[in-house]
CSV table of C-alpha atoms in Angstrom, one decimal:
chain,number,residue,atom,x,y,z
S,446,UNK,CA,81.5,165.2,86.5
S,447,UNK,CA,80.6,161.7,87.7
S,448,UNK,CA,79.8,159.2,85.0
S,449,UNK,CA,76.1,158.5,84.8
S,450,UNK,CA,74.9,155.0,85.4
S,451,UNK,CA,72.4,152.9,83.5
S,452,UNK,CA,69.1,154.1,84.8
S,453,UNK,CA,67.3,150.8,84.4
S,454,UNK,CA,70.1,148.9,86.3
S,455,UNK,CA,70.0,151.6,89.0
S,456,UNK,CA,66.4,151.1,89.7
S,457,UNK,CA,66.6,147.3,89.4
S,458,UNK,CA,69.6,146.8,91.6
S,459,UNK,CA,69.0,149.4,94.2
S,460,UNK,CA,67.4,148.3,97.6
S,461,UNK,CA,66.4,151.9,98.3
S,462,UNK,CA,62.8,152.8,97.5
S,463,UNK,CA,62.6,155.7,95.0
S,464,UNK,CA,60.4,157.7,97.3
S,465,UNK,CA,63.0,160.5,98.1
S,466,UNK,CA,63.8,163.1,95.5
S,467,UNK,CA,67.5,162.3,95.4
S,468,UNK,CA,66.9,158.6,95.2
S,469,UNK,CA,64.6,159.0,92.3
S,470,UNK,CA,67.3,161.1,90.6
S,471,UNK,CA,69.9,158.5,91.2
S,472,UNK,CA,67.5,155.8,89.9
S,473,UNK,CA,67.4,157.8,86.6
S,474,UNK,CA,71.2,157.8,86.4
S,475,UNK,CA,72.3,161.1,87.9
S,476,UNK,CA,73.9,162.3,91.1
S,477,UNK,CA,72.2,165.4,92.8
S,478,UNK,CA,74.2,168.6,92.3
S,479,UNK,CA,71.7,171.4,92.2
S,480,UNK,CA,70.0,173.0,95.2
S,481,UNK,CA,66.3,172.2,95.9
S,482,UNK,CA,65.1,175.6,97.0
S,483,UNK,CA,62.2,176.2,94.6
S,484,UNK,CA,59.1,175.4,96.6
S,485,UNK,CA,55.6,175.0,95.2
S,486,UNK,CA,54.8,178.8,95.0
S,487,UNK,CA,58.3,179.6,93.7
S,488,UNK,CA,58.0,177.0,91.0
S,489,UNK,CA,54.6,178.2,90.0
S,490,UNK,CA,55.8,181.8,90.0
S,491,UNK,CA,58.6,180.9,87.6
S,492,UNK,CA,56.2,179.4,85.1
S,493,UNK,CA,53.7,182.3,85.6
S,494,UNK,CA,56.2,185.1,85.0
S,495,UNK,CA,57.6,183.3,82.0
S,496,UNK,CA,54.1,183.0,80.6
S,497,UNK,CA,53.6,186.6,81.7
S,498,UNK,CA,50.0,187.5,80.9
S,499,UNK,CA,50.7,191.1,81.5
S,500,UNK,CA,53.3,191.3,78.8
S,501,UNK,CA,51.2,189.1,76.5
S,502,UNK,CA,48.1,191.3,76.8
S,503,UNK,CA,50.0,194.5,76.4
S,504,UNK,CA,51.8,193.2,73.3
S,505,UNK,CA,48.9,191.5,71.5
S,506,UNK,CA,45.9,193.7,72.5
S,507,UNK,CA,46.0,196.0,69.4
S,508,UNK,CA,46.6,193.1,67.0
S,509,UNK,CA,43.6,191.2,68.4
S,510,UNK,CA,41.2,194.1,68.1
S,511,UNK,CA,42.3,195.0,64.6
S,512,UNK,CA,41.9,191.3,63.5
S,513,UNK,CA,38.5,190.5,64.9
S,514,UNK,CA,37.4,193.2,67.3
S,515,UNK,CA,36.7,192.7,71.0
S,516,UNK,CA,35.4,189.1,70.2
S,517,UNK,CA,39.1,188.1,69.8
S,518,UNK,CA,39.2,187.8,73.5
S,519,UNK,CA,37.7,184.3,73.4
S,520,UNK,CA,40.8,183.0,71.8
S,521,UNK,CA,42.5,183.2,75.2
S,522,UNK,CA,40.0,180.6,76.4
S,523,UNK,CA,40.3,178.4,73.4
S,524,UNK,CA,44.1,178.3,73.4
S,525,UNK,CA,44.1,178.0,77.2
S,526,UNK,CA,42.1,174.8,77.0
S,527,UNK,CA,44.5,173.4,74.3
S,528,UNK,CA,47.7,174.4,76.3
S,529,UNK,CA,46.2,172.8,79.4
S,530,UNK,CA,46.0,169.5,77.5
S,531,UNK,CA,49.7,169.8,76.6
S,532,UNK,CA,50.5,170.7,80.2
S,533,UNK,CA,48.7,167.6,81.4
S,534,UNK,CA,50.7,165.4,79.0
S,535,UNK,CA,53.9,167.1,80.2
S,536,UNK,CA,52.8,166.4,83.8
S,537,UNK,CA,52.7,162.7,83.2
S,538,UNK,CA,56.1,162.7,81.7
S,539,UNK,CA,57.8,164.9,84.3
S,540,UNK,CA,56.3,162.9,87.1
S,541,UNK,CA,58.2,159.9,85.8
S,542,UNK,CA,61.3,161.8,84.8
S,543,UNK,CA,61.8,164.9,87.1
S,544,UNK,CA,65.1,165.9,85.5
S,545,UNK,CA,66.8,169.2,84.8
S,546,UNK,CA,66.4,170.3,81.2
S,547,UNK,CA,62.8,169.0,81.0
S,548,UNK,CA,61.9,168.9,77.4
S,549,UNK,CA,65.3,167.4,76.3
S,550,UNK,CA,65.2,164.7,78.9
S,551,UNK,CA,61.5,163.8,78.2
S,552,UNK,CA,62.1,163.5,74.5
S,553,UNK,CA,65.2,161.4,74.9
S,554,UNK,CA,63.5,159.0,77.3
S,555,UNK,CA,60.3,158.8,75.2
S,556,UNK,CA,62.1,158.3,71.9
S,557,UNK,CA,65.8,158.6,71.3
S,558,UNK,CA,68.9,160.8,71.6
S,559,UNK,CA,68.8,162.1,68.0
S,560,UNK,CA,65.2,163.0,68.3
S,561,UNK,CA,65.9,164.8,71.7
S,562,UNK,CA,68.9,166.6,70.2
S,563,UNK,CA,66.9,168.1,67.3
S,564,UNK,CA,64.0,169.0,69.5
S,565,UNK,CA,66.4,170.7,72.0
S,566,UNK,CA,68.1,172.6,69.1
S,567,UNK,CA,64.8,174.0,68.0
S,568,UNK,CA,63.6,174.9,71.5
S,569,UNK,CA,66.9,176.5,72.5
S,570,UNK,CA,66.8,178.7,69.4
S,571,UNK,CA,63.2,179.7,70.1
S,572,UNK,CA,63.8,180.6,73.8
S,573,UNK,CA,67.1,182.3,73.1
S,574,UNK,CA,65.3,184.7,70.8
S,575,UNK,CA,62.6,185.0,73.4
S,576,UNK,CA,65.2,186.3,75.9
S,577,UNK,CA,66.2,188.9,73.2
S,578,UNK,CA,62.7,190.1,72.3
S,579,UNK,CA,61.6,190.3,75.9
S,580,UNK,CA,64.6,192.5,76.9
S,581,UNK,CA,64.1,194.7,73.8
S,582,UNK,CA,60.4,195.1,74.4
S,583,UNK,CA,61.1,196.4,77.9
S,584,UNK,CA,62.9,199.3,76.5
S,585,UNK,CA,59.8,201.2,75.5
S,586,UNK,CA,58.4,200.9,79.0
S,587,UNK,CA,61.6,202.4,80.4
S,588,UNK,CA,61.4,205.2,77.9
S,589,UNK,CA,57.7,205.8,78.7
S,590,UNK,CA,58.5,205.8,82.4
S,591,UNK,CA,61.2,208.5,82.2
S,592,UNK,CA,60.2,210.4,79.0
S,593,UNK,CA,56.4,210.0,78.9
S,594,UNK,CA,54.1,213.0,79.4
S,595,UNK,CA,50.3,213.3,80.0
S,596,UNK,CA,50.0,214.5,76.4
S,597,UNK,CA,52.2,211.7,75.1
S,598,UNK,CA,52.2,208.8,77.6
S,599,UNK,CA,53.7,206.3,75.2
S,600,UNK,CA,57.2,206.9,74.1
S,601,UNK,CA,59.3,204.7,71.8
S,602,UNK,CA,63.0,204.3,72.6
S,603,UNK,CA,65.5,205.1,69.9
S,604,UNK,CA,67.4,202.1,68.4
S,605,UNK,CA,70.5,203.0,70.5
S,606,UNK,CA,68.4,203.5,73.7
S,607,UNK,CA,66.6,200.2,73.0
S,608,UNK,CA,69.8,198.2,72.6
S,609,UNK,CA,71.4,199.8,75.7
S,610,UNK,CA,68.4,199.2,77.9
S,611,UNK,CA,68.0,195.6,76.7
S,612,UNK,CA,71.6,194.7,77.4
S,613,UNK,CA,71.3,196.3,80.9
S,614,UNK,CA,68.2,194.2,81.5
S,615,UNK,CA,70.1,191.0,80.5
S,616,UNK,CA,73.1,191.8,82.8
S,617,UNK,CA,70.9,192.6,85.8
S,618,UNK,CA,68.9,189.4,85.3
S,619,UNK,CA,72.1,187.3,84.8
S,620,UNK,CA,73.7,188.7,88.0
S,621,UNK,CA,70.6,187.8,90.0
S,622,UNK,CA,70.5,184.3,88.4
S,623,UNK,CA,74.2,183.7,89.3
S,624,UNK,CA,73.6,184.2,93.0
S,625,UNK,CA,71.7,181.0,93.3
S,626,UNK,CA,68.3,179.3,93.3
S,627,UNK,CA,67.2,180.9,96.5
S,628,UNK,CA,67.4,184.3,94.8
S,629,UNK,CA,65.6,183.0,91.7
S,630,UNK,CA,62.8,181.8,94.1
S,631,UNK,CA,62.5,185.2,95.7
S,632,UNK,CA,62.6,187.2,92.5
S,633,UNK,CA,60.0,184.8,91.0
S,634,UNK,CA,57.6,185.5,93.8
S,635,UNK,CA,58.1,189.2,93.5
S,636,UNK,CA,57.4,188.9,89.8
S,637,UNK,CA,54.4,186.8,90.5
S,638,UNK,CA,53.0,189.6,92.9
S,639,UNK,CA,53.8,192.2,90.2
S,640,UNK,CA,52.0,190.2,87.5
S,641,UNK,CA,48.9,189.6,89.7
S,642,UNK,CA,48.8,193.2,90.7
S,643,UNK,CA,49.2,194.5,87.2
S,644,UNK,CA,46.8,192.0,85.6
S,645,UNK,CA,44.1,190.9,88.0
S,646,UNK,CA,43.8,194.0,90.3
S,647,UNK,CA,44.1,196.4,87.4
S,648,UNK,CA,41.6,194.3,85.3
S,649,UNK,CA,39.1,194.3,88.2
S,650,UNK,CA,39.6,198.1,88.7
S,651,UNK,CA,38.9,198.8,85.0
S,652,UNK,CA,35.9,196.5,84.9
S,653,UNK,CA,34.3,197.9,88.1
S,654,UNK,CA,35.2,201.5,88.2
S,655,UNK,CA,36.3,202.6,84.8
S,656,UNK,CA,33.9,200.8,82.4
S,657,UNK,CA,32.9,202.9,79.4
S,658,UNK,CA,31.6,200.1,77.2
S,659,UNK,CA,28.8,197.6,77.6
S,660,UNK,CA,29.6,193.9,78.3
S,661,UNK,CA,27.9,193.0,75.1
S,662,UNK,CA,30.8,194.6,73.2
S,663,UNK,CA,32.9,191.5,74.0
S,664,UNK,CA,30.8,189.5,71.5
S,665,UNK,CA,31.1,192.2,68.8
S,666,UNK,CA,33.6,192.1,65.9
S,667,UNK,CA,32.9,195.8,65.2
S,668,UNK,CA,33.1,195.4,61.4
S,669,UNK,CA,36.3,193.5,61.1
S,670,UNK,CA,34.7,190.3,59.7
S,671,UNK,CA,32.9,192.0,56.9
S,672,UNK,CA,36.1,193.8,56.0
S,673,UNK,CA,38.6,190.9,56.2
S,674,UNK,CA,36.3,187.9,55.8
S,675,UNK,CA,35.3,185.4,58.5
S,676,UNK,CA,38.3,183.0,58.0
S,677,UNK,CA,40.9,185.8,58.0
S,678,UNK,CA,39.5,187.4,61.1
S,679,UNK,CA,39.1,184.1,62.9
S,680,UNK,CA,42.7,183.0,62.2
S,681,UNK,CA,44.2,186.4,62.7
S,682,UNK,CA,42.6,186.7,66.1
S,683,UNK,CA,44.0,183.3,67.1
S,684,UNK,CA,47.4,185.0,67.7
S,685,UNK,CA,45.8,186.6,70.8
S,686,UNK,CA,46.0,183.3,72.6
S,687,UNK,CA,48.8,181.5,70.7
S,688,UNK,CA,51.4,184.3,71.4
S,689,UNK,CA,50.5,184.4,75.0
S,690,UNK,CA,50.0,181.1,76.7
S,691,UNK,CA,53.3,179.2,76.8
S,692,UNK,CA,56.1,179.2,79.3
S,693,UNK,CA,54.6,176.7,81.7
S,694,UNK,CA,57.2,174.1,80.6
S,695,UNK,CA,59.8,176.1,82.6
S,696,UNK,CA,58.4,174.6,85.8
S,697,UNK,CA,59.8,171.3,84.6
S,698,UNK,CA,63.2,172.7,83.5
S,699,UNK,CA,64.1,173.2,87.2
S,700,UNK,CA,62.9,169.8,88.4
S,701,UNK,CA,66.2,169.0,90.2
S,702,UNK,CA,65.9,172.3,92.1
S,703,UNK,CA,62.3,171.6,93.3
S,704,UNK,CA,61.4,169.4,96.3
S,705,UNK,CA,59.0,166.6,95.5
S,706,UNK,CA,59.0,167.4,91.8
S,707,UNK,CA,57.2,164.3,90.7
S,708,UNK,CA,54.0,165.4,92.4
S,709,UNK,CA,54.5,169.2,92.5
S,710,UNK,CA,55.5,170.1,89.0
S,711,UNK,CA,52.5,168.6,87.2
S,712,UNK,CA,50.3,170.8,89.4
S,713,UNK,CA,52.3,173.9,89.0
S,714,UNK,CA,52.3,173.6,85.2
S,715,UNK,CA,48.5,173.1,85.0
S,716,UNK,CA,48.0,176.0,87.5
S,717,UNK,CA,50.3,178.2,85.4
S,718,UNK,CA,48.0,177.8,82.4
S,719,UNK,CA,44.7,178.1,84.3
S,720,UNK,CA,45.7,181.2,86.3
S,721,UNK,CA,47.7,182.8,83.5
S,722,UNK,CA,44.9,182.3,81.0
S,723,UNK,CA,42.2,183.5,83.4
S,724,UNK,CA,44.1,186.6,84.5
S,725,UNK,CA,44.9,187.4,80.8
S,726,UNK,CA,41.2,187.1,79.9
S,727,UNK,CA,40.3,189.4,82.8
S,728,UNK,CA,42.9,192.0,81.9
S,729,UNK,CA,42.0,191.9,78.2
S,730,UNK,CA,38.3,192.4,79.1
S,731,UNK,CA,39.2,195.3,81.4
S,732,UNK,CA,41.1,197.2,78.7
S,733,UNK,CA,38.3,196.6,76.1
S,734,UNK,CA,35.6,197.8,78.5
S,735,UNK,CA,37.6,200.8,79.7
S,736,UNK,CA,38.8,202.0,76.3
S,737,UNK,CA,37.4,205.6,75.7
S,738,UNK,CA,37.5,205.2,71.9
S,739,UNK,CA,37.4,201.5,71.0
S,740,UNK,CA,36.6,202.1,67.4
S,741,UNK,CA,39.9,204.0,66.9
S,742,UNK,CA,41.8,200.9,68.2
S,743,UNK,CA,39.8,198.5,66.0
S,744,UNK,CA,40.4,200.6,62.9
S,745,UNK,CA,44.2,200.7,63.6
S,746,UNK,CA,44.1,204.5,64.1
S,747,UNK,CA,45.5,204.1,67.6
S,748,UNK,CA,48.5,201.9,67.3
S,749,UNK,CA,49.7,201.6,70.9
S,750,UNK,CA,46.4,201.7,72.9
S,751,UNK,CA,47.3,200.5,76.3
S,752,UNK,CA,49.2,203.6,77.5
S,753,UNK,CA,46.4,205.8,76.3
S,754,UNK,CA,43.8,203.7,78.1
S,755,UNK,CA,45.9,203.8,81.3
S,756,UNK,CA,46.5,207.5,81.0
S,757,UNK,CA,42.8,208.1,80.6
S,758,UNK,CA,41.7,205.8,83.5
S,759,UNK,CA,44.6,206.0,86.0
S,760,UNK,CA,46.1,209.4,85.3
S,761,UNK,CA,49.8,210.2,85.0
S,762,UNK,CA,50.8,208.9,88.4
S,763,UNK,CA,48.8,205.7,88.1
S,764,UNK,CA,50.3,205.1,84.7
S,765,UNK,CA,53.8,205.4,86.0
S,766,UNK,CA,53.1,203.0,88.8
S,767,UNK,CA,51.8,200.4,86.3
S,768,UNK,CA,54.9,200.9,84.2
S,769,UNK,CA,57.1,200.2,87.2
S,770,UNK,CA,55.1,197.0,87.9
S,771,UNK,CA,55.4,196.0,84.3
S,772,UNK,CA,59.2,196.5,84.3
S,773,UNK,CA,59.4,194.3,87.5
S,774,UNK,CA,57.5,191.7,85.5
S,775,UNK,CA,59.9,192.0,82.6
S,776,UNK,CA,62.9,191.5,84.8
S,777,UNK,CA,61.4,188.4,86.4
S,778,UNK,CA,60.4,187.1,83.0
S,779,UNK,CA,63.9,187.4,81.5
S,780,UNK,CA,65.3,185.7,84.6
S,781,UNK,CA,62.8,182.9,84.1
S,782,UNK,CA,63.8,182.5,80.4
S,783,UNK,CA,67.5,182.5,81.2
S,784,UNK,CA,66.9,179.9,83.9
S,785,UNK,CA,64.8,177.5,81.6
S,786,UNK,CA,67.2,177.5,78.7
S,787,UNK,CA,70.4,177.4,80.9
S,788,UNK,CA,69.0,174.2,82.7
S,789,UNK,CA,68.4,172.6,79.4
S,790,UNK,CA,71.9,173.5,78.2
S,791,UNK,CA,73.3,172.1,81.5
S,792,UNK,CA,71.3,168.9,81.1
S,793,UNK,CA,72.6,168.6,77.5
S,794,UNK,CA,76.1,169.2,78.6
S,795,UNK,CA,75.9,166.7,81.4
S,796,UNK,CA,75.2,164.0,78.8
S,797,UNK,CA,78.2,165.1,76.6
S,798,UNK,CA,75.9,166.1,73.7
S,799,UNK,CA,78.0,168.9,72.2
S,800,UNK,CA,81.6,170.3,72.2
S,801,UNK,CA,82.6,172.1,75.4
S,802,UNK,CA,80.1,170.0,77.4
S,803,UNK,CA,82.6,169.5,80.3
S,804,UNK,CA,82.7,173.3,81.0
S,805,UNK,CA,79.0,173.9,80.5
S,806,UNK,CA,78.0,171.1,82.8
S,807,UNK,CA,80.0,172.6,85.7
S,808,UNK,CA,78.0,173.6,88.8
S,809,UNK,CA,79.4,176.3,91.1
S,810,UNK,CA,79.7,174.8,94.6
S,811,UNK,CA,78.8,178.0,96.5
S,812,UNK,CA,75.5,178.9,94.6
S,813,UNK,CA,74.7,175.4,93.2
S,814,UNK,CA,73.9,176.8,89.8
S,815,UNK,CA,75.4,175.9,86.3
S,816,UNK,CA,77.3,179.2,85.9
S,817,UNK,CA,78.9,178.5,82.5
S,818,UNK,CA,75.6,177.5,81.1
S,819,UNK,CA,74.0,180.7,82.3
S,820,UNK,CA,76.8,182.8,80.8
S,821,UNK,CA,76.6,180.9,77.5
S,822,UNK,CA,72.9,181.3,76.9
S,823,UNK,CA,73.2,185.1,77.0
S,824,UNK,CA,75.9,185.4,74.3
S,825,UNK,CA,73.5,185.0,71.4
S,826,UNK,CA,70.9,187.5,72.9
S,827,UNK,CA,73.7,190.1,73.2
S,828,UNK,CA,74.8,189.6,69.6
S,829,UNK,CA,71.3,189.8,68.4
S,830,UNK,CA,70.6,193.0,70.3
S,831,UNK,CA,73.7,194.6,68.7
S,832,UNK,CA,72.6,193.3,65.3
S,833,UNK,CA,69.1,194.9,65.8
S,834,UNK,CA,70.9,198.2,66.7
S,835,UNK,CA,72.3,198.4,63.1
S,836,UNK,CA,69.3,196.8,61.4
S,837,UNK,CA,66.2,197.9,63.4
S,838,UNK,CA,63.8,196.3,60.9
S,839,UNK,CA,65.4,192.9,61.5
S,840,UNK,CA,63.7,192.5,64.8
S,841,UNK,CA,60.5,191.4,63.1
S,842,UNK,CA,62.3,188.8,61.1
S,843,UNK,CA,64.3,187.5,64.1
S,844,UNK,CA,61.3,187.2,66.3
S,845,UNK,CA,58.8,185.7,63.8
S,846,UNK,CA,59.7,182.1,64.1
S,847,UNK,CA,60.1,182.1,67.9
S,848,UNK,CA,56.6,181.0,68.8
S,849,UNK,CA,56.5,178.4,66.0
S,850,UNK,CA,59.7,176.9,67.3
S,851,UNK,CA,58.4,176.6,70.9
S,852,UNK,CA,55.1,175.1,69.8
S,853,UNK,CA,56.8,172.6,67.5
S,854,UNK,CA,59.1,171.6,70.3
S,855,UNK,CA,56.1,171.0,72.5
S,856,UNK,CA,54.5,168.8,69.9
S,857,UNK,CA,57.6,166.8,69.4
S,858,UNK,CA,57.3,165.8,73.1
S,859,UNK,CA,53.5,165.2,72.9
S,860,UNK,CA,54.0,163.0,69.8
S,861,UNK,CA,56.9,161.1,71.4
S,862,UNK,CA,54.6,160.4,74.4
S,863,UNK,CA,51.8,159.2,72.2
S,864,UNK,CA,54.3,156.9,70.3
S,865,UNK,CA,55.6,155.5,73.5
S,866,UNK,CA,52.0,154.8,74.6
S,867,UNK,CA,51.4,152.9,71.4
S,868,UNK,CA,54.4,150.8,72.3
S,869,UNK,CA,53.2,150.0,75.7
S,870,UNK,CA,54.3,152.8,77.9
S,871,UNK,CA,52.2,153.5,81.0
S,872,UNK,CA,53.2,156.5,83.0
S,873,UNK,CA,54.7,155.3,86.3
S,874,UNK,CA,55.1,158.6,88.1
S,875,UNK,CA,53.0,159.3,91.3
S,876,UNK,CA,51.0,161.9,89.2
S,877,UNK,CA,49.2,160.5,86.1
S,878,UNK,CA,45.9,160.7,84.3
S,879,UNK,CA,45.1,157.1,84.4
S,880,UNK,CA,42.7,155.8,81.7
S,881,UNK,CA,42.3,159.4,80.4
S,882,UNK,CA,45.9,159.8,79.6
S,883,UNK,CA,45.8,158.5,76.0
S,884,UNK,CA,42.7,160.6,75.1
S,885,UNK,CA,44.3,163.7,76.5
S,886,UNK,CA,47.5,162.9,74.6
S,887,UNK,CA,45.6,162.6,71.3
S,888,UNK,CA,43.6,165.8,71.9
S,889,UNK,CA,46.8,167.7,72.8
S,890,UNK,CA,48.5,166.6,69.6
S,891,UNK,CA,45.5,167.6,67.4
S,892,UNK,CA,45.4,171.0,69.0
S,893,UNK,CA,49.2,171.5,68.7
S,894,UNK,CA,49.3,170.5,65.0
S,895,UNK,CA,46.5,173.0,64.3
S,896,UNK,CA,48.3,175.7,66.3
S,897,UNK,CA,51.5,175.2,64.3
S,898,UNK,CA,49.7,175.4,61.0
S,899,UNK,CA,48.0,178.7,62.0
S,900,UNK,CA,51.3,180.2,63.3
S,901,UNK,CA,53.1,179.1,60.1
S,902,UNK,CA,50.6,180.8,57.8
S,903,UNK,CA,51.7,183.9,55.8
S,904,UNK,CA,51.0,187.4,56.9
S,905,UNK,CA,47.6,188.8,55.7
S,906,UNK,CA,49.3,191.9,54.4
S,907,UNK,CA,49.8,191.1,50.7
S,908,UNK,CA,51.8,194.3,50.2
S,909,UNK,CA,54.8,192.6,51.9
S,910,UNK,CA,57.4,190.8,50.0
S,911,UNK,CA,57.2,187.0,49.8
S,912,UNK,CA,59.9,186.4,52.4
S,913,UNK,CA,58.3,188.8,54.8
S,914,UNK,CA,54.9,187.2,54.5
S,915,UNK,CA,56.3,183.7,55.1
S,916,UNK,CA,59.1,184.8,57.5
S,917,UNK,CA,57.9,182.7,60.4
S,918,UNK,CA,58.0,179.4,58.4
S,919,UNK,CA,61.2,180.4,56.6
S,920,UNK,CA,63.0,181.2,59.8
S,921,UNK,CA,61.8,178.0,61.4
S,922,UNK,CA,62.8,175.7,58.5
S,923,UNK,CA,66.2,177.4,58.4
S,924,UNK,CA,66.9,176.6,62.0
S,925,UNK,CA,65.6,173.0,61.5
S,926,UNK,CA,67.8,172.6,58.4
S,927,UNK,CA,71.0,173.9,60.1
S,928,UNK,CA,70.4,171.7,63.2
S,929,UNK,CA,69.6,168.6,61.1
S,930,UNK,CA,72.8,169.0,59.0
S,931,UNK,CA,74.9,169.5,62.1
S,932,UNK,CA,73.4,166.4,63.8
S,933,UNK,CA,73.9,164.2,60.7
S,934,UNK,CA,77.5,165.3,60.2
S,935,UNK,CA,78.7,165.6,63.8
S,936,UNK,CA,76.4,162.9,65.3
S,937,UNK,CA,76.5,164.4,68.8
S,938,UNK,CA,73.9,161.9,70.1
S,939,UNK,CA,76.3,159.0,69.4
S,940,UNK,CA,78.9,160.5,71.6
S,941,UNK,CA,76.5,160.9,74.5
S,942,UNK,CA,77.2,159.4,78.0
S,943,UNK,CA,73.5,159.7,78.9
S,944,UNK,CA,72.0,156.9,81.1
S,945,UNK,CA,70.2,154.3,79.2
S,946,UNK,CA,66.6,153.0,79.8
S,947,UNK,CA,63.6,154.1,77.8
S,948,UNK,CA,60.3,155.2,79.2
S,949,UNK,CA,58.7,151.7,79.0
S,950,UNK,CA,61.6,150.0,80.8
S,951,UNK,CA,62.0,152.6,83.5
S,952,UNK,CA,58.2,152.8,84.1
S,953,UNK,CA,58.1,149.0,84.6
S,954,UNK,CA,61.1,149.0,87.0
S,955,UNK,CA,59.9,152.1,88.9
S,956,UNK,CA,56.5,150.4,89.4
S,957,UNK,CA,58.2,147.3,90.7
S,958,UNK,CA,60.2,149.4,93.2
S,959,UNK,CA,57.2,151.0,94.8
């Protein structure tokens, strides 16, 4: 691995205009090693399948209706606007720093190595668990595909079946990922097509041909507010959007594998939120309006409503086709998660930020992918899947803090960007918000803090034990504490060989080089 150079000196001394992708990368202190094969639609597809509105709607539909009835659908729009603000802030940063490992590199350039290390620790923990839960959740779809009947379309896999299927999913996705960026681009596009077919086309079909409820039902809470109270219903329903609309940051994780990333990635991140949120809203509305017995879902009597709705509207064959489409989306989604976190680990290792960095930073010459980083990020998911096999109830505890960790990592970058602005940073990438940047940055931070507070609140089921009610916050604080202790003791950020040059300095020099 070549030694990185001081990024400020590289920009200042170079006579080459930083207009080409590789020149921009060298100006930031790194030599190009990855393969730029992810075009605009492939990059967008990666973010979209990671966000996965299909998986999100299927997973959260019942919870939303039991919390606040059909009116919970509007949280998709509220959270969509908030996440779009975050995506716009990320867009300004990635346009100036189009580097692999996105969030880590952005936080380091905007603040410091120690700040970036802790943020990356939190984010990596969250996404690693995301790989695990996505793979495990696919198991019930596989079971329903092969074991489901017209009388019982929804089948839950046994703990052993669930673990076996999840590991097979991880292995398949890993093998595809190891073949190179070109394969990732193709699979991402296939996943995008599956998602759009399963979300938009199905949503339109249900709305137009299978509608059993009036449109006005979308504004009805169907008694949930009077039962739970306005505040409880309002906050409970917020999970409909909060659990669904993230993953757009993965577009930036592969910046060094994307042509013209400084202009392209800000657009693909924003497009991911807009199209993902819009299609999720359409699908959610379609399921609500096509539900033959909506009250049974709202009351909690029907615990897994989507297969029943599909069986009633599409029949057995149509339901099986949908499950195949959904499984395609699951595979593409796991591949996207593996890619995002492996590129962050690769970027981390390239800067010598933890033990074994030299091995994890290696890039295979034939495929141009960080093979060791890809292998490493799948070790913990396999161990967690085996753990869940013996302790099935632990899945809830393992997954609870996942979304909190991701949102907190996002806001660490948003806050770092606002801090850098206060010190004089003016985004110097070819894509920026101009005079609106600071206002959008503040709005994104306010939204993000509010989202973290809501996600950290205890479960409304007071019959649960204290630890179960507060498990999301407890899990998150535990991860933060472990990471902080390690950072203070081992001081990995002080051993870093990362290029120097903070956001303000690099912005000034990049502006001079134009």
